[in-house]
Amino acid sequence: MRRAALAAALTALTAATACTEDVTAPGHCPDFCPSRSITGVDTVLQTVVQRDSAFRGFVRPHEARSLLAATLPGVIDGRAIVLLVPVGQRLVVGTGGDTTTGAIVGVDSLRLTVTITRRDTSAHNLTLVYYRLPLDLDSTKTFADLAGAWTTADSLRSLNVDDLLAQPTHSALGDSVYVDTLTNRVTVIAKLDSAMAPYVVADSGKAAFGIRVVADSRASIGLGSVEAGLGPLLTWFAEADSVAKDTVPRSSTVGVRFDSFVFDLLSPSVDTTLDSTLAVGGMPVARSIMRFALPRLIRDSVQISRATLVLVTARPPEGVPADSFTLSAHGVLADFSAKSPLSPDPSRVATTRVHIGIARGDTVRIEMADILRSWQIDTLAPTTLALRQIPEGTEFPEIRFEPSTNVALAPALHVTYVKRFPFGKP
Amino acid sequence: MSRTGRRLVAALFLSVSLTVRLAAQDSQFSVRGLGVPGRWESVRARTTGGAFGPFDPRSSVADVSLADALQLTATAVEATTYRRAEIGGSRDDLRSSRFPFMSLAGPLSRRFVVGGGFATYLDRTYSIVTRDSQMLRGAYAPYTDRVGSDGAVADLRVAAAARLGSWIAIGAGAHVLSGSSRQTAQRIYDDTTFLGTTQTAVVRYDGFGISGSVALDPVRSVRIVGYARSDNRLRARLGDTETDRVDLPTTLGAALRWSPSPSARVAGTVAWRSWSDAGGFNTTSWSAGAEVGAGPTPFRLGVRGGQLPFGPGTAAPTEFGVTLGTGKSFSGNRALVDLGLERLVRKGGGLTETAWTVLVGLTIRP
């Protein structure tokens, strides 16, 4: 029994003293520090970006997730255009599974629903102006092609969104507005009468509308498109042959067959012609491809603490404050120039916010340490970045940066790194 | 050897070989130079200040001591150290546990004994934290650097001893120096927009040495041991690349033991090592100790002093220690447990390092 107790005590002593470790102490240099130390370097690589160029057409207006409408005097005039699915010549007048149809003989009213996905809340008296457009809308239509439909006399009606938001209930005109407090989207329902949108039997109820936005100040909004799942809807309240039934449903809601927007560039400062500068955003959407010739030291040996891509603005973006956008430096899977597929790896994406108001000559900085680190890990990855707007096709503004050919203002990489530690030396 | 004996020895080897820490005793003096030399002593020898090391068949100080291993003996040591480092008014408390020593010895014949095992040759474990700042992007960016090393150079020994006569014995050994240290260099900026960096590498070491020793018993109660050892060089390799190569010291030592009675022994040892070959200071170490009691629970005490090979300035750091310990045998002396306590003071370059070390040794004689 005594021996067992002694053995237990020894075991406890060994267990208590084993597996304890704390050898970290403040260094008292240089006497009690390792002879080699960690070396940090902060440097700007001025010529690291090479063979950069810009390309346009990544998102065209009819592919965009937003229908852009803007009235920026002297800059741009953009308007949304919508061609709706025809309501047809007959309505289902039966109920409870009865598919009996009756011919549409007229229309009482219509409600056109659009969703404002982005707006400038500082713009007062934000007003949507509705136009009736020709039924041959397609992606080739330009602002000039529709010039005849945009006259004031041709406008069907206007709807003051701010007024409507201020009212406790529907307006006297039968308009409605709803605000989704989660997404801040504003759904605007405009009532149109039969004179504004007459039912034409020969057209089977086709309808096309244009929407312009105005405000007391510069106005710019984005309307949800069918690509975003927020396309406009048109509800017909039709007069139909009741086929001797007592009551029949008379409404039918149709979606979008085609939606897009057209715009008129009013200033050379928003000219979409590409030159040697690095364009990003705009419409059709532009991207710039930047290729990095990294020193071997950076690629192989050091650990990156911070890396900042420094871009000098050559042409600032024009718009309202709400048009500020996210600029992304996106790694590519393979360098096929304009057709380079973007990497799905989130560590190869770096972003910054570009605010409207930035001036020419201002610098835009993108922190891209993660991208550099991913290039160090994957040495086969192309050291190429695509500068792009996020999301693309939801903003009119376009920013342009000085290219590498402008030596004095070329894109630069400001890198802070730690040199390889000389392990194995005493 | 009986089946039970084989199992016991196997269990002892396994229990030690599965542990990952080999270093002897960490020290802030291991930050500079090659490290801090280990002690090639069992708990019994260490608790006599190291004075009994050249006479102890369980230690590997002098190969000739194996001649007294008249039966198969396996020994392992566990040491836990609580350290305090004081410099410039600051004080840091540190602690660590190590398994610094193991040996196995047994007779091939009545006069010839072989043995082997491992001991710490150089301890290279430390972790140093420093604070500083660097001008980055127009502002000072404070950062914390942590540079550490975790590992040791082990001395793997194969030795043999022969008793040539009742008054003389000789011993010789070959030593393979092998080990590694996992080294870390980490920088963390206070400003989190600067990503922290961590670099690690495993540095491997290798070297070779030989040793020889002789024991003379001019009278029955006195034994004199002289020993020498020469190690060629220590090579550091990072992957396949040799990063450093330094010469290793020659060791010369002598020891005297006097046994006035079967239950009392005293001993003294002095050793010199040419650490200047490795860029350090030549060191002279001494120790004196006694063991009282021949029964199952002896009492041991000792003192030791000397120098450390690496440190700042022009003078070698000094070391002084006091030890005491005891032991307990079980199962008819087939199993021995040795316990010890060591108090150590090291001084040099303005640094005073004090340490308490708890020693536990286990010996099995199947």
Short mmCIF file of N, CA, C and O in Angstrom, two decimals, chain A residues 37 64 93-94 160 200 230 246 278 282 305 341-342 345 371 374 383 394:
data_model
loop_
_atom_site.label_atom_id
_atom_site.label_comp_id
_atom_site.label_asym_id
_atom_site.label_seq_id
_atom_site.Cartn_x
_atom_site.Cartn_y
_atom_site.Cartn_z
N SER A 37 18.22 39.82 -37.60
CA SER A 37 16.91 40.38 -37.25
C SER A 37 16.00 40.39 -38.48
O SER A 37 16.45 40.19 -39.61
N ALA A 64 -27.66 44.86 -68.99
CA ALA A 64 -27.34 45.39 -67.66
C ALA A 64 -28.38 44.97 -66.62
O ALA A 64 -29.53 44.70 -66.93
N VAL A 93 -61.64 34.27 -68.41
CA VAL A 93 -62.72 34.87 -67.61
C VAL A 93 -63.33 33.84 -66.67
O VAL A 93 -64.18 34.20 -65.84
N GLY A 94 -62.94 32.61 -66.80
CA GLY A 94 -63.45 31.60 -65.89
C GLY A 94 -62.70 31.66 -64.56
O GLY A 94 -61.64 32.27 -64.44
N ASN A 160 -44.25 62.23 -59.34
CA ASN A 160 -43.28 62.74 -58.37
C ASN A 160 -43.13 61.72 -57.24
O ASN A 160 -44.01 61.54 -56.41
N VAL A 200 -54.73 48.09 -78.55
CA VAL A 200 -54.84 47.98 -80.02
C VAL A 200 -54.93 46.50 -80.35
O VAL A 200 -53.98 45.74 -80.11
N LEU A 230 -35.87 42.02 -61.52
CA LEU A 230 -36.69 43.14 -61.04
C LEU A 230 -37.25 43.94 -62.22
O LEU A 230 -37.42 45.15 -62.14
N ASP A 246 -71.48 36.06 -64.63
CA ASP A 246 -71.88 37.19 -63.79
C ASP A 246 -70.68 38.10 -63.46
O ASP A 246 -70.75 39.30 -63.58
N LEU A 278 -6.59 54.08 -69.03
CA LEU A 278 -7.18 52.84 -68.52
C LEU A 278 -8.60 53.15 -68.06
O LEU A 278 -8.81 53.72 -66.99
N GLY A 282 -18.51 52.90 -67.05
CA GLY A 282 -19.17 53.55 -68.16
C GLY A 282 -20.14 52.61 -68.86
O GLY A 282 -20.48 51.54 -68.36
N SER A 305 3.56 42.38 -46.51
CA SER A 305 2.75 42.92 -45.42
C SER A 305 1.63 43.81 -45.97
O SER A 305 0.53 43.83 -45.45
N PRO A 341 -10.65 35.26 -68.53
CA PRO A 341 -11.67 34.87 -67.55
C PRO A 341 -11.23 35.27 -66.14
O PRO A 341 -10.08 35.10 -65.76
N LEU A 342 -12.19 35.81 -65.39
CA LEU A 342 -11.86 36.29 -64.05
C LEU A 342 -11.74 35.12 -63.09
O LEU A 342 -12.47 34.13 -63.19
N ASP A 345 -11.54 32.97 -57.29
CA ASP A 345 -10.91 32.95 -55.96
C ASP A 345 -11.05 34.33 -55.32
O ASP A 345 -10.51 35.31 -55.83
N ILE A 371 -3.74 39.58 -53.13
CA ILE A 371 -3.50 39.15 -54.51
C ILE A 371 -2.02 38.81 -54.70
O ILE A 371 -1.66 37.76 -55.26
N SER A 374 -1.31 35.58 -53.12
CA SER A 374 -1.81 34.44 -53.89
C SER A 374 -0.92 34.18 -55.09
O SER A 374 -0.72 33.04 -55.49
N THR A 383 0.14 37.03 -63.68
CA THR A 383 0.18 38.23 -62.85
C THR A 383 -0.51 39.38 -63.60
O THR A 383 0.10 40.38 -63.93
N THR A 394 -24.26 49.04 -63.85
CA THR A 394 -25.29 49.62 -62.99
C THR A 394 -25.04 51.10 -62.74
O THR A 394 -25.76 51.74 -61.99
#
